[in-house]
Each structure stands twice: as structure tokens, then as C-alpha cells.
Amino acid sequence: RQRWRADGRALRKLPVHVGLVVTEEEPSYADMASLVVWCMAVGISYVSVYDHNGIFKRNNSRLMDEILKQQQELLGLDCSKYTVEFANQDKTGQVLNCQSTLKVLSPEDGKADIVKAARNFCQLVAQQQRTHSDLDVNMLDNLLSSTNGFPDPDLVLKFGPVDSTLGFLPWHIRLTEIISLPSHLNINYEDFFSALHHYAACEQRWGK
């Protein structure tokens, strides 16, 4: 437990929000739970889990059970509860001891955020609080953050052979570092931490 926390502190920079994107056809609950718990253990505040078929979201209770089991086994009783949020639904879990929040997403969620932001902007225009010419990148960012409640991902770990994020939060990841790994199946902590180390060493030029 202390090793994981020390690993997180040793990195030059630690992502605030990590997206775990599975492009493989048969996702593994146990392996995804390991990735989520490792994120919590090194001190990452927000984690998004995504697969393009929506399997994790449809079976969210199974994923939650596996995460809780591994939390208790790997992190001990001091981290026995956590907050899980399913996009566009009520929160599940009332106590946040790990300072980490999990969101389970499917393809419709990123699109729904954009639709909701557009609707909110149209209402502002109708109420004469904004004009149509006010809509720009910063405005859309603000509207999306107010509907989504999560910061944009700093890092996406994409698992599988498909060279695409397959609809994962299409607007939110335009500045995100994306690291591809061959598979999430049987992944080990060393592979996970190596990806974090690679992210920490990246110089983000923000389009320059």
C-alpha cells in the first residue's frame, strides 16, 4: 500500500483524471477492477471506465463488487468505501475515503453531455443572457464542465488493437494524452505504472 502511494508521489506529474478505455470485445471485470484500484492507490482523483459496447455500465453492480473486493484485499479496511457515479444517474455509495471518484461510461454519455450543453446554451440565448456569437471553445468548455462534474481526462489508457477511442468523451479528450496498451487482460501493476511514468515524462505543447 505504501509502495503505491510512494510511486504516485515520485512521479513528476500525476494525472488528475484517467480514462480507462477498453476496445476489446470481451472486457474483464477483475482486470478492470485492478486498474481502478491501482489508480486509487497512487492518488488519482477521478477515474472513468469505458467500453464501446456499454458492458461495464450495464453490469455496473458486478464491476462495483469486484472493485470493492479488491480494495479490501489490496488497500485494507482504511479504504473500504468509495464513491461511484454512473453518468446521468444518481450517485451510488455515500462515503469517500479514498479521495477517488469513479464514473462508468458508455458511448451515449459523451454525446449526451454535448446535447445537454447545447440545450443550456440555447436557453441562455432565449433568456437574452447570451447571444449566438458568444459560443466559442471556452464557452462550450464551461457548459460541459457544469453538466459533467468531472475535469477533462489528463490521460487515457486505451486497451486493445483498435486504433481509436471509439466514442469516449469526444469533446473532452482533445487535449488528452492517449497511451495505447495491447490488452487489459492479465495486466500487471508494472505495465500500469510504466504508462503513468511515460505520461509524467511527456511534454505537452498544447498544440504549439
Coordinates of C-alpha atoms in Angstrom, one line a residue:
R1 CA 0.0 0.0 0.0
Q2 CA 2.8 2.4 1.0
R3 CA 4.7 1.5 -2.1
W4 CA 1.8 2.5 -4.4
R5 CA 1.4 5.8 -2.7
A6 CA 5.1 6.5 -2.8
D7 CA 5.1 5.6 -6.5
G8 CA 2.5 8.3 -7.1
R9 CA 4.4 10.9 -5.2
A10 CA 7.6 10.0 -7.1
L11 CA 6.1 10.9 -10.5
R12 CA 6.9 14.4 -11.8
K13 CA 3.2 14.8 -12.6
L14 CA 0.3 12.6 -11.7
P15 CA -2.9 12.8 -13.8
V16 CA -6.0 14.1 -12.0
H17 CA -8.4 12.2 -14.2
V18 CA -7.6 8.9 -16.0
G19 CA -9.8 7.3 -18.6
L20 CA -9.6 3.5 -18.9
V21 CA -10.9 2.7 -22.4
V22 CA -11.4 -0.9 -23.5
T23 CA -11.7 -1.6 -27.2
E24 CA -11.6 -5.4 -26.8
E25 CA -14.8 -7.4 -27.3
E26 CA -14.8 -9.2 -24.0
P27 CA -13.9 -7.0 -21.1
S28 CA -12.6 -8.5 -17.8
Y29 CA -14.2 -7.2 -14.6
A30 CA -11.3 -8.4 -12.4
D31 CA -8.7 -6.8 -14.6
M32 CA -10.6 -3.5 -14.9
A33 CA -11.1 -3.5 -11.1
S34 CA -7.4 -3.9 -10.6
L35 CA -6.7 -0.9 -12.8
V36 CA -9.3 1.2 -10.9
V37 CA -7.8 0.2 -7.5
W38 CA -4.3 1.0 -8.7
C39 CA -5.5 4.4 -9.8
M40 CA -6.9 5.0 -6.4
A41 CA -3.8 3.6 -4.7
V42 CA -1.3 6.0 -6.4
G43 CA -3.6 9.0 -5.7
I44 CA -5.5 9.7 -8.9
S45 CA -8.7 11.6 -8.0
Y46 CA -11.0 10.7 -10.9
V47 CA -11.3 7.5 -13.0
S48 CA -13.6 6.9 -15.9
V49 CA -14.2 3.3 -17.2
Y50 CA -15.5 2.9 -20.7
D51 CA -16.1 0.2 -23.3
H52 CA -17.7 0.8 -26.6
N53 CA -20.4 -1.8 -26.1
G54 CA -21.5 -0.4 -22.7
I55 CA -20.9 -3.8 -21.0
F56 CA -19.4 -2.3 -17.8
K57 CA -22.2 0.2 -17.5
R58 CA -25.0 -2.3 -18.0
N59 CA -23.3 -4.6 -15.4
N60 CA -22.2 -1.9 -13.1
S61 CA -23.0 -3.7 -9.9
R62 CA -20.8 -6.6 -10.9
L63 CA -17.9 -4.2 -11.5
M64 CA -18.6 -2.4 -8.2
D65 CA -18.5 -5.7 -6.3
E66 CA -15.2 -6.6 -7.9
I67 CA -13.7 -3.2 -7.1
L68 CA -14.8 -3.3 -3.5
K69 CA -13.4 -6.8 -3.1
Q70 CA -10.0 -5.8 -4.5
Q71 CA -10.0 -2.6 -2.4
Q72 CA -10.4 -4.6 0.7
E73 CA -7.8 -7.1 -0.3
L74 CA -5.2 -4.7 -1.7
L75 CA -5.7 -1.5 0.3
G76 CA -7.1 -2.7 3.6
L77 CA -10.0 -1.5 5.7
D78 CA -9.0 2.1 5.6
C79 CA -10.3 2.3 2.0
S80 CA -13.4 0.1 2.2
K81 CA -15.8 2.5 0.7
Y82 CA -15.7 4.8 -2.3
T83 CA -18.0 6.9 -4.5
V84 CA -19.2 5.5 -7.8
E85 CA -21.1 7.7 -10.2
F86 CA -22.9 6.3 -13.3
A87 CA -23.3 9.0 -15.9
N88 CA -26.7 10.6 -16.0
Q89 CA -27.8 8.6 -12.9
D90 CA -27.8 9.1 -9.2
K91 CA -24.6 8.5 -7.2
T92 CA -24.1 5.2 -5.5
G93 CA -22.0 4.9 -2.4
Q94 CA -22.1 7.6 0.3
V95 CA -18.6 7.6 1.8
L96 CA -15.5 8.8 0.1
N97 CA -12.4 7.7 2.0
C98 CA -10.1 7.1 -1.0
Q99 CA -10.4 10.6 -2.4
S100 CA -11.1 8.9 -5.7
T101 CA -14.3 9.0 -7.7
L102 CA -15.3 6.5 -10.4
K103 CA -17.6 7.1 -13.4
V104 CA -18.7 4.3 -15.6
L105 CA -19.5 5.4 -19.2
S106 CA -20.8 4.1 -22.4
P107 CA -20.9 5.7 -25.9
E108 CA -24.1 7.7 -25.4
D109 CA -22.7 9.6 -22.4
G110 CA -20.2 11.9 -24.3
K111 CA -22.9 12.7 -26.8
A112 CA -25.5 13.4 -24.1
D113 CA -23.2 15.9 -22.4
I114 CA -22.8 17.8 -25.7
V115 CA -26.6 17.8 -26.3
K116 CA -27.2 19.0 -22.7
A117 CA -24.6 21.8 -23.1
A118 CA -26.2 22.9 -26.4
R119 CA -29.6 22.9 -24.8
N120 CA -28.3 25.0 -21.9
F121 CA -26.7 27.5 -24.3
C122 CA -29.9 27.8 -26.3
Q123 CA -31.8 28.6 -23.1
L124 CA -29.3 31.3 -22.2
V125 CA -29.8 32.8 -25.7
A126 CA -33.6 32.6 -25.3
Q127 CA -33.4 34.4 -22.0
Q128 CA -31.2 37.0 -23.6
Q129 CA -28.3 36.3 -21.2
R130 CA -26.1 35.3 -24.2
T131 CA -26.0 35.9 -27.9
H132 CA -25.3 33.2 -30.5
S133 CA -21.9 34.8 -31.2
D134 CA -20.8 34.1 -27.6
L135 CA -20.4 30.4 -28.4
D136 CA -16.7 29.5 -28.6
V137 CA -14.4 26.8 -27.3
N138 CA -14.2 28.3 -23.8
M139 CA -17.9 28.7 -23.5
L140 CA -18.5 25.1 -24.5
D141 CA -15.9 24.0 -22.0
N142 CA -17.7 25.8 -19.3
L143 CA -21.1 24.5 -20.3
L144 CA -19.7 20.9 -20.4
S145 CA -18.0 21.1 -17.1
S146 CA -21.2 22.3 -15.5
T147 CA -23.2 19.3 -16.8
N148 CA -20.4 16.7 -16.4
G149 CA -19.0 17.4 -13.0
F150 CA -15.6 15.8 -13.9
P151 CA -12.5 17.5 -15.1
D152 CA -11.4 16.6 -18.6
P153 CA -9.1 13.5 -18.6
D154 CA -5.4 14.2 -18.5
L155 CA -4.6 10.7 -19.6
V156 CA -6.4 7.9 -21.4
L157 CA -5.1 4.4 -21.3
K158 CA -6.6 2.6 -24.3
F159 CA -6.5 -1.2 -24.3
G160 CA -6.8 -3.4 -27.4
P161 CA -5.8 -3.5 -31.0
V162 CA -8.2 -0.9 -32.3
D163 CA -6.6 2.5 -33.1
S164 CA -9.5 4.5 -31.9
T165 CA -11.1 5.6 -28.6
L166 CA -14.5 4.5 -30.1
G167 CA -16.6 7.4 -28.9
F168 CA -15.1 8.0 -25.5
L169 CA -16.0 11.6 -24.5
P170 CA -15.3 13.1 -27.9
W171 CA -15.0 16.7 -26.9
H172 CA -13.3 16.2 -23.5
I173 CA -10.2 14.5 -24.8
R174 CA -8.9 16.9 -27.5
L175 CA -6.0 17.8 -25.2
T176 CA -5.7 14.4 -23.5
E177 CA -2.5 12.3 -23.6
I178 CA -3.5 8.9 -25.0
I179 CA -1.3 5.8 -24.3
S180 CA -2.1 2.5 -26.0
L181 CA -1.6 -0.8 -24.4
P182 CA -2.0 -4.2 -26.1
S183 CA -4.7 -5.5 -23.7
H184 CA -6.2 -5.0 -20.3
L185 CA -6.4 -8.8 -19.8
N186 CA -3.9 -10.1 -17.2
I187 CA -2.4 -6.6 -17.0
N188 CA 0.1 -6.2 -14.1
Y189 CA 0.9 -3.2 -11.9
E190 CA 4.3 -2.7 -13.6
D191 CA 2.6 -2.2 -17.0
F192 CA 0.2 0.3 -15.5
F193 CA 2.9 2.2 -13.6
S194 CA 5.1 2.3 -16.7
A195 CA 2.3 4.0 -18.6
L196 CA 2.0 6.6 -15.8
H197 CA 5.8 7.1 -15.9
H198 CA 5.5 7.7 -19.7
Y199 CA 2.8 10.3 -19.1
A200 CA 4.8 12.0 -16.5
A201 CA 7.7 12.3 -18.9
C202 CA 5.6 13.8 -21.7
E203 CA 6.0 17.5 -22.6
Q204 CA 2.5 18.7 -23.5
R205 CA 2.8 21.6 -26.0
W206 CA -0.9 22.4 -26.2
G207 CA -0.9 22.5 -30.0
K208 CA 2.3 24.6 -30.3

